[in-house]
Coordinates of C-alpha atoms and ligand atoms in Angstrom, one line a residue:
M1 CA 88.9 121.5 128.9
S2 CA 91.7 120.0 131.0
A3 CA 94.7 118.4 129.3
D4 CA 93.6 115.0 130.6
V5 CA 90.2 115.3 129.0
G6 CA 91.8 116.5 125.8
D7 CA 94.1 113.4 125.8
V8 CA 91.1 111.1 126.1
I9 CA 89.0 112.5 123.4
A10 CA 91.9 113.3 120.9
G11 CA 91.2 111.5 117.7
I12 CA 87.7 110.2 118.7
P13 CA 85.4 110.7 115.7
T14 CA 82.4 112.9 116.4
D15 CA 80.5 112.8 113.1
L16 CA 77.9 110.4 111.8
Y17 CA 79.1 107.3 110.1
I18 CA 77.2 106.5 106.9
D19 CA 78.2 104.2 104.1
G20 CA 81.8 104.0 105.2
A21 CA 82.3 107.7 105.6
W22 CA 82.3 110.2 108.5
V23 CA 79.8 112.9 107.6
E24 CA 78.2 115.9 109.2
A25 CA 74.6 115.9 110.3
E26 CA 72.0 117.7 108.1
G27 CA 72.5 121.4 108.6
G28 CA 75.7 120.8 110.5
R29 CA 73.8 120.4 113.8
R30 CA 75.8 119.3 116.9
F31 CA 75.3 118.6 120.6
G32 CA 77.5 118.6 123.7
V33 CA 78.5 115.5 125.6
T34 CA 79.0 116.0 129.3
D35 CA 81.4 114.5 131.9
P36 CA 79.1 113.5 134.8
A37 CA 81.9 113.9 137.3
T38 CA 82.1 117.6 136.6
G39 CA 79.1 118.6 134.6
A40 CA 81.4 120.1 132.0
V41 CA 80.9 119.7 128.2
I42 CA 83.8 117.6 126.9
A43 CA 82.9 117.1 123.2
S44 CA 80.5 118.2 120.5
V45 CA 78.9 115.4 118.4
A46 CA 76.8 115.4 115.2
D47 CA 73.1 115.7 115.9
G48 CA 71.4 113.5 113.3
S49 CA 68.0 114.2 111.9
A50 CA 65.3 112.1 110.3
A51 CA 67.0 112.6 106.9
D52 CA 70.3 111.4 108.3
G53 CA 68.6 108.3 109.7
L54 CA 67.2 107.5 106.2
R55 CA 70.5 108.1 104.6
A56 CA 72.0 105.5 107.0
L57 CA 69.2 103.1 106.1
D58 CA 69.8 103.7 102.4
A59 CA 73.4 102.5 102.9
A60 CA 72.3 99.5 105.0
A61 CA 69.7 98.4 102.5
R62 CA 72.0 98.8 99.6
V63 CA 74.6 96.4 100.9
Q64 CA 72.2 94.0 102.7
E65 CA 72.2 91.4 99.9
S66 CA 75.9 91.3 99.3
W67 CA 76.7 91.3 103.0
G68 CA 74.1 88.5 103.6
R69 CA 75.9 86.5 101.0
T70 CA 79.4 87.1 102.4
P71 CA 80.7 83.8 103.7
A72 CA 80.1 83.4 107.4
R73 CA 83.8 82.7 107.8
M74 CA 84.7 86.1 106.5
R75 CA 82.2 87.8 108.8
A76 CA 83.6 85.8 111.7
E77 CA 87.1 86.9 110.9
I78 CA 86.1 90.6 110.9
L79 CA 84.5 90.1 114.3
R80 CA 87.6 88.3 115.5
R81 CA 89.8 91.2 114.3
G82 CA 87.3 93.6 116.0
F83 CA 87.8 91.6 119.3
E84 CA 91.5 91.8 119.0
L85 CA 91.6 95.6 118.2
V86 CA 89.2 96.5 121.0
T87 CA 91.2 94.3 123.4
A88 CA 94.5 95.9 122.3
R89 CA 92.9 99.4 122.8
A90 CA 91.1 98.5 126.1
E91 CA 92.8 101.3 128.1
E92 CA 91.7 103.9 125.5
F93 CA 88.2 102.6 125.5
A94 CA 88.1 102.5 129.3
R95 CA 89.3 106.0 129.7
L96 CA 86.6 107.2 127.2
I97 CA 83.8 105.3 129.0
T98 CA 84.8 106.7 132.3
L99 CA 84.9 110.2 130.9
E100 CA 81.5 110.1 129.3
M101 CA 79.6 107.7 131.6
G102 CA 81.4 108.2 134.9
K103 CA 82.1 104.7 136.2
P104 CA 85.5 104.0 137.8
L105 CA 88.3 103.0 135.4
T106 CA 88.6 99.5 136.8
E107 CA 84.9 99.0 136.0
S108 CA 85.3 100.5 132.5
L109 CA 88.1 98.1 131.9
A110 CA 85.9 95.2 133.0
E111 CA 83.2 96.5 130.6
V112 CA 85.6 96.6 127.7
A113 CA 86.6 93.0 128.3
Y114 CA 82.9 92.1 128.6
G115 CA 82.0 94.0 125.5
A116 CA 84.9 92.6 123.5
E117 CA 83.9 89.1 124.4
F118 CA 80.6 89.5 122.5
L119 CA 82.7 90.1 119.4
R120 CA 84.7 86.9 120.0
W121 CA 81.6 84.9 121.0
F122 CA 79.7 85.8 117.9
S123 CA 82.8 85.3 115.7
E124 CA 82.5 81.7 116.9
E125 CA 78.8 81.5 116.4
A126 CA 78.7 82.9 112.8
P127 CA 79.9 79.7 111.1
R128 CA 77.6 77.6 113.2
V129 CA 74.3 78.8 111.7
S130 CA 72.7 75.7 110.3
G131 CA 69.5 74.3 109.1
S132 CA 68.0 70.8 108.5
Y133 CA 66.8 68.4 105.9
A134 CA 64.1 65.9 106.9
T135 CA 61.5 63.5 105.5
A136 CA 57.9 64.4 106.4
P137 CA 56.2 62.0 108.8
D138 CA 54.1 60.5 106.0
G139 CA 57.3 59.7 104.1
A140 CA 56.4 61.9 101.1
N141 CA 57.8 65.4 100.9
R142 CA 61.2 66.5 102.0
L143 CA 61.5 69.4 104.5
L144 CA 64.4 71.7 103.9
V145 CA 64.9 74.4 106.6
R146 CA 67.4 77.1 106.4
K147 CA 68.2 80.4 108.1
R148 CA 68.9 83.7 106.5
P149 CA 69.7 87.2 107.8
V150 CA 66.5 89.0 108.8
G151 CA 67.7 92.2 107.0
P152 CA 68.6 95.8 107.9
C153 CA 68.3 96.4 111.6
L154 CA 67.8 99.4 113.9
L155 CA 69.9 99.0 117.0
I156 CA 69.2 101.4 119.9
T157 CA 71.6 101.3 122.8
P158 CA 71.6 102.8 126.3
W159 CA 74.2 104.9 128.1
N160 CA 75.0 102.6 131.0
F161 CA 77.3 100.2 129.2
P162 CA 78.5 102.2 126.2
I163 CA 80.6 99.5 124.6
A164 CA 79.0 96.3 125.8
M165 CA 75.5 97.2 124.8
A166 CA 76.7 98.1 121.4
T167 CA 78.8 94.9 120.8
R168 CA 75.9 92.8 122.2
K169 CA 73.7 93.9 119.3
V170 CA 76.3 94.7 116.6
A171 CA 78.2 91.5 116.9
P172 CA 75.3 89.0 116.4
A173 CA 73.9 91.2 113.6
I174 CA 77.3 91.1 111.8
A175 CA 77.5 87.3 112.5
A176 CA 74.1 86.7 111.0
G177 CA 74.8 88.8 107.9
C178 CA 72.6 91.8 108.7
T179 CA 73.3 95.4 108.0
M180 CA 72.4 98.0 110.5
V181 CA 71.8 101.6 111.8
L182 CA 73.2 102.0 115.3
K183 CA 71.7 104.8 117.4
P184 CA 73.7 105.1 120.6
A185 CA 72.4 107.1 123.6
D186 CA 73.1 110.8 123.3
L187 CA 74.6 110.8 126.9
T188 CA 77.4 108.5 125.8
P189 CA 77.9 108.5 122.0
L190 CA 81.7 108.8 121.9
T191 CA 82.4 105.1 122.8
S192 CA 80.2 103.9 120.0
L193 CA 81.9 106.2 117.5
L194 CA 85.3 104.9 118.5
F195 CA 84.0 101.3 118.3
T196 CA 82.7 102.0 114.8
S197 CA 86.1 103.3 113.7
V198 CA 87.6 100.1 115.1
M199 CA 85.2 97.9 113.2
A200 CA 86.0 99.7 110.0
E201 CA 89.7 99.1 110.7
A202 CA 88.8 95.4 111.3
G203 CA 87.6 95.3 107.7
L204 CA 83.8 95.8 108.0
P205 CA 82.6 96.9 104.5
A206 CA 81.0 100.3 104.0
G207 CA 77.3 100.4 104.7
V208 CA 77.1 97.4 107.0
L209 CA 77.4 99.4 110.2
N210 CA 76.0 103.0 110.1
V211 CA 75.9 105.2 113.2
V212 CA 73.5 108.1 113.8
T213 CA 74.0 110.0 117.0
T214 CA 71.1 112.3 117.8
T215 CA 69.3 114.2 120.6
D216 CA 66.0 113.5 118.9
P217 CA 65.7 109.7 118.9
G218 CA 62.0 109.7 118.0
A219 CA 62.6 111.8 114.9
V220 CA 65.3 109.4 113.7
S221 CA 63.6 106.1 114.6
G222 CA 60.1 107.0 113.5
P223 CA 60.8 107.2 109.7
L224 CA 63.0 104.1 110.0
L225 CA 60.3 102.1 111.7
D226 CA 57.9 103.2 108.9
D227 CA 60.3 102.2 106.1
H228 CA 59.7 98.8 104.5
R229 CA 63.4 98.2 104.1
L230 CA 64.0 98.0 107.9
R231 CA 63.3 94.4 109.1
K232 CA 64.4 94.4 112.7
L233 CA 64.4 96.6 115.9
S234 CA 66.6 95.8 118.9
F235 CA 66.3 98.1 121.8
T236 CA 67.8 98.3 125.3
G237 CA 66.3 100.8 127.6
S238 CA 63.3 101.6 129.8
T239 CA 60.0 99.7 129.6
P240 CA 57.9 102.8 128.8
V241 CA 60.1 103.6 125.8
G242 CA 60.2 99.9 124.8
R243 CA 56.4 99.8 124.8
R244 CA 56.2 102.9 122.5
L245 CA 58.8 101.4 120.1
M246 CA 57.1 98.0 120.0
A247 CA 53.8 99.8 119.2
A248 CA 55.5 101.6 116.3
A249 CA 57.3 98.4 115.1
S250 CA 54.0 96.5 115.1
E251 CA 52.7 98.5 112.1
R252 CA 55.1 96.7 109.8
V253 CA 55.3 93.6 112.0
L254 CA 59.1 94.0 112.6
K255 CA 61.1 91.3 114.4
V256 CA 61.8 92.9 117.8
S257 CA 64.2 92.3 120.6
M258 CA 63.6 94.3 123.8
E259 CA 65.9 94.4 126.8
L260 CA 63.8 96.6 129.2
G261 CA 63.6 97.5 132.8
G262 CA 64.2 95.3 135.8
N263 CA 63.4 95.2 139.5
A264 CA 65.7 92.4 140.6
P265 CA 65.0 90.8 144.0
L266 CA 68.0 89.4 145.8
I267 CA 67.0 86.8 148.4
V268 CA 69.2 85.9 151.3
C269 CA 67.8 82.7 152.8
A270 CA 68.1 81.7 156.5
D271 CA 70.8 79.1 155.6
A272 CA 72.9 81.4 153.4
D273 CA 76.6 82.0 154.1
V274 CA 76.1 85.6 155.2
D275 CA 79.5 86.8 154.3
E276 CA 79.2 85.4 150.8
A277 CA 75.7 86.9 150.5
V278 CA 77.0 90.3 151.5
E279 CA 79.7 90.1 148.9
G280 CA 77.2 88.9 146.3
A281 CA 74.7 91.7 147.2
L282 CA 77.5 94.2 146.9
V283 CA 78.3 93.2 143.4
A284 CA 74.6 92.8 142.4
K285 CA 73.8 96.2 143.8
M286 CA 77.0 98.2 143.1
R287 CA 78.3 96.9 139.8
N288 CA 78.1 99.9 137.4
G289 CA 77.2 102.1 140.5
G290 CA 73.7 100.5 140.5
E291 CA 73.1 101.8 137.0
A292 CA 72.2 98.5 135.5
C293 CA 68.9 96.9 134.7
V294 CA 70.2 93.8 136.4
A295 CA 71.1 95.7 139.6
A296 CA 69.6 94.2 142.8
N297 CA 66.6 96.6 143.4
R298 CA 65.2 94.9 146.5
I299 CA 67.2 92.9 149.0
L300 CA 65.0 90.4 150.8
V301 CA 66.6 88.9 153.9
H302 CA 65.4 86.2 156.2
S303 CA 64.6 87.5 159.6
S304 CA 67.1 85.1 161.3
V305 CA 70.1 86.7 159.5
A306 CA 68.7 90.2 158.8
E307 CA 70.6 92.0 161.5
E308 CA 74.0 90.4 160.8
F309 CA 73.5 90.8 157.0
T310 CA 72.4 94.4 157.2
E311 CA 75.3 95.4 159.5
K312 CA 77.9 93.8 157.3
L313 CA 76.4 95.2 154.1
T314 CA 76.3 98.7 155.6
A315 CA 80.0 98.5 156.6
R316 CA 80.9 97.4 153.1
M317 CA 78.9 100.1 151.5
Q318 CA 80.6 102.7 153.8
A319 CA 83.9 101.5 152.5
F320 CA 83.3 102.8 148.9
V321 CA 85.4 105.7 147.8
V322 CA 83.2 108.2 145.9
G323 CA 84.8 110.4 143.3
P324 CA 85.6 111.0 139.7
G325 CA 86.0 107.6 137.9
S326 CA 89.3 108.7 136.5
E327 CA 91.0 108.8 140.0
A328 CA 92.7 105.5 140.8
S329 CA 91.3 105.4 144.4
T330 CA 87.6 105.8 143.3
T331 CA 85.3 102.8 143.6
L332 CA 82.0 104.7 143.0
G333 CA 81.7 107.4 140.3
P334 CA 78.8 109.9 139.7
L335 CA 75.4 109.1 138.4
I336 CA 74.9 109.8 134.7
D337 CA 73.1 113.2 135.1
E338 CA 71.0 115.4 137.3
R339 CA 67.7 113.9 136.2
F340 CA 68.7 110.4 137.3
R341 CA 70.3 111.7 140.5
A342 CA 67.1 113.6 141.3
K343 CA 65.0 110.4 140.8
V344 CA 67.3 108.4 143.1
A345 CA 67.0 111.2 145.8
A346 CA 63.2 111.4 145.4
L347 CA 62.9 107.6 145.9
V348 CA 65.1 107.6 149.0
D349 CA 63.3 110.7 150.4
G350 CA 59.9 109.0 149.7
A351 CA 60.9 105.8 151.5
V352 CA 62.2 107.7 154.5
A353 CA 59.0 109.7 154.7
A354 CA 57.1 106.4 154.6
G355 CA 59.1 105.0 157.5
A356 CA 62.4 103.6 156.2
R357 CA 65.6 104.2 158.2
V358 CA 68.8 105.4 156.5
L359 CA 71.8 103.3 157.8
T360 CA 74.3 105.0 155.6
G361 CA 74.2 107.7 152.8
G362 CA 70.8 109.0 152.0
A363 CA 71.4 112.5 150.5
P364 CA 73.1 113.7 147.3
A365 CA 76.6 115.0 147.6
E366 CA 77.3 118.8 147.4
G367 CA 79.5 120.3 144.6
P368 CA 80.0 119.7 140.9
G369 CA 79.1 116.4 139.3
Y370 CA 76.2 114.1 139.9
F371 CA 77.3 112.1 142.9
Y372 CA 75.1 110.1 145.2
P373 CA 76.6 108.2 148.1
P374 CA 76.2 104.4 148.7
T375 CA 73.0 104.1 150.7
V376 CA 71.4 101.4 152.8
L377 CA 67.8 101.6 153.9
A378 CA 66.2 99.4 156.6
G379 CA 62.6 99.0 157.6
V380 CA 61.6 99.0 153.9
R381 CA 58.1 97.7 153.1
A382 CA 56.9 96.2 149.8
D383 CA 54.4 99.0 149.2
M384 CA 57.1 101.8 149.0
A385 CA 57.9 103.3 145.6
I386 CA 61.6 102.5 146.1
V387 CA 60.9 98.8 145.7
R388 CA 58.3 99.1 142.9
E389 CA 60.4 101.3 140.7
E390 CA 63.9 100.8 139.1
I391 CA 66.3 102.8 141.3
F392 CA 69.2 102.9 138.9
G393 CA 71.6 104.1 141.7
P394 CA 73.7 103.0 144.6
V395 CA 70.8 102.4 147.1
A396 CA 70.1 99.1 148.8
P397 CA 66.6 98.8 150.3
V398 CA 66.5 95.9 152.8
I399 CA 63.2 94.0 153.4
V400 CA 62.8 91.3 156.0
F401 CA 60.9 88.0 155.3
D402 CA 60.0 85.0 157.4
D403 CA 59.6 82.1 154.9
D404 CA 60.4 81.1 151.4
A405 CA 56.8 81.4 150.2
E406 CA 56.7 85.0 151.4
A407 CA 60.0 85.7 149.7
V408 CA 58.8 84.3 146.4
S409 CA 55.5 86.1 146.5
S410 CA 57.2 89.4 147.3
A411 CA 59.9 88.8 144.6
N412 CA 57.3 88.1 142.0
S413 CA 55.0 91.0 142.9
T414 CA 56.3 93.3 140.1
E415 CA 55.6 93.7 136.5
Y416 CA 59.3 93.1 135.8
G417 CA 61.1 89.8 135.4
L418 CA 64.6 90.3 134.3
V419 CA 66.8 88.7 136.9
A420 CA 66.6 87.4 140.5
F421 CA 69.4 86.4 142.9
V422 CA 69.3 83.7 145.6
F423 CA 71.8 83.0 148.3
T424 CA 71.4 79.7 150.1
R425 CA 73.5 76.6 150.9
D426 CA 70.7 74.2 150.1
L427 CA 70.7 73.0 146.5
D428 CA 67.1 71.9 146.6
R429 CA 66.0 75.3 147.9
A430 CA 68.1 77.0 145.2
L431 CA 66.5 75.0 142.4
R432 CA 63.0 75.3 143.9
L433 CA 63.3 79.1 144.1
S434 CA 64.8 79.4 140.7
E435 CA 61.8 77.6 139.3
Q436 CA 59.3 79.7 141.2
L437 CA 60.8 83.1 140.5
E438 CA 59.3 84.9 137.5
S439 CA 62.5 86.1 135.8
G440 CA 64.4 85.4 132.7
M441 CA 67.7 84.9 134.6
V442 CA 68.5 83.6 138.1
G443 CA 71.8 83.9 139.9
I444 CA 72.5 81.3 142.6
N445 CA 75.1 82.4 145.2
T446 CA 76.4 85.0 142.7
G447 CA 75.7 88.6 142.1
V448 CA 76.5 88.6 138.4
V449 CA 74.8 86.6 135.7
S450 CA 75.9 88.6 132.7
N451 CA 78.0 86.5 130.3
P452 CA 78.3 86.7 126.5
A453 CA 77.9 82.9 126.3
A454 CA 74.6 83.0 128.2
P455 CA 71.1 84.1 127.0
F456 CA 70.6 87.5 128.6
G457 CA 66.9 88.7 128.8
G458 CA 63.8 89.0 130.7
V459 CA 60.2 87.9 131.0
K460 CA 57.0 89.9 131.7
A461 CA 57.6 93.7 131.2
S462 CA 61.4 93.2 131.2
G463 CA 61.4 92.3 127.5
L464 CA 61.4 89.9 124.6
G465 CA 64.2 87.9 123.1
R466 CA 67.7 87.1 124.3
E467 CA 71.1 88.6 123.7
G468 CA 74.3 86.4 123.9
G469 CA 74.5 82.7 124.1
A470 CA 73.4 80.4 121.3
E471 CA 70.1 82.3 121.3
G472 CA 71.7 85.7 120.5
I473 CA 72.3 85.2 116.8
E474 CA 68.8 83.8 116.3
E475 CA 67.4 87.2 117.0
Y476 CA 69.0 88.3 113.7
L477 CA 67.9 85.3 111.6
E478 CA 64.7 84.2 110.1
T479 CA 63.7 80.6 109.2
V480 CA 62.8 79.6 105.6
Y481 CA 61.2 76.3 105.0
V482 CA 61.3 74.8 101.5
G483 CA 58.9 71.9 100.9
I484 CA 60.2 69.5 98.3
R485 CA 58.3 66.8 96.4
D486 CA 59.3 63.2 97.3
P487 CA 62.4 62.7 95.1
F488 CA 61.4 59.0 94.6
A489 CA 57.9 59.8 93.4
T490 CA 58.9 60.5 89.8
A491 CA 61.2 57.4 89.7
E492 CA 58.4 55.2 91.0
R493 CA 55.9 56.6 88.5
S494 CA 58.1 56.0 85.6
A495 CA 59.2 52.5 86.8
Ligands
LIG1 C1 72.0 96.5 131.4 O1 72.0 97.0 132.4 O2 71.2 96.8 130.5 C2 72.9 95.3 131.0 C3 73.7 94.8 132.2 C4 74.6 93.7 131.8 O3 74.8 93.3 130.6 O4 75.1 93.1 132.7

């Protein structure tokens, strides 16, 4: 291990965190974490079992009642301290994210700011949970409606945004008064472990946040989903895995939030500012190296601007500097692992075999690490696998269209519905398209919609529920209605 890597991981916890203590996995089992820029193992982390998951749930269930009764203001202040501590240690978090996930340091820093913001946002939402007191329409009973924490949660997070996807679930759960078992992705567990230690330092009581790292997610989640004490499942990941988890969660009718796959269309209209559209497409495609469920998966360009747009996009894609994320000059890091790189390569090869033209990139890089170059494909048709499947890599397939109706129908011809992007100078057209597009989020003249203050989530097979915004905390609350006899009834009877 190089001295640099040693510096980044020095002091990062690598055990499970259960009931306020760092503990070994059952049988002392561990697994290796790999640097995707080199393929080298950089750390060994506890490999939790079903029994470890249940120990974590024991702790979460034991403190649920006291945590749920903890004043919202106190929960808010812990979150606020968490925000301040993560922000103060942004550089340390960023270097760790780059090491285990691969993205360039500047992007890791941006992710830390984004992730920390969920802590701040939900610290502000915690004290605003409210209810209502009303008179029934017939003037008789009173209707008291209050919110309470749903109960212990299982939070399953992906590898692509190691801190932001954790804070996006953990922060609203804390704000609502829920306890939890967090299961981070085995490809990037270290960031969640560091984040957990920071939340303990921020004053989070033992048992509220428990973390189980594992290479066998099914073995850990299965018994938890079967356990009556668990009340909520929140998952971010692929649609096939989401479907399986939802099926398992349906047995005990758990409250579920699912942030699943995407197949985002990015529509460049005839009247778009082409330079602005190129910059927007670049961000929508290349943020996180294309490894985001909100990444533009299909770039639909009006025929009148297709040539200019494609030339300019290709030039901007060629300007990326590919290399290890830890190097200051790097603007595109490696993909997460060989499996994901092979999938990207197969989709590109398939498109080319079916008639697409490579304008830049198009083949995996040689040497160590899982690098794949920025790639632009022209001549892409809607029937190609590359526009039906989530690419999760730095590949921009360009499809040409002739009118808005064709663009909308092509954009909607997918089972997914997470986000769509539209570039146009015409406000009516922008609003029209945003109403016609079947997606949970729409970006108008911007390539980024993600914002902790906004409700992130999809429709169709892209998921259920919302994270962030005013909606985010609702996912961790349930509504209780108390019907009360008319308080004047007794007075009137005895009068
Ligand atoms: C994701 O890819 O799952 C999330 C992306 C984001 O929050 O912007």
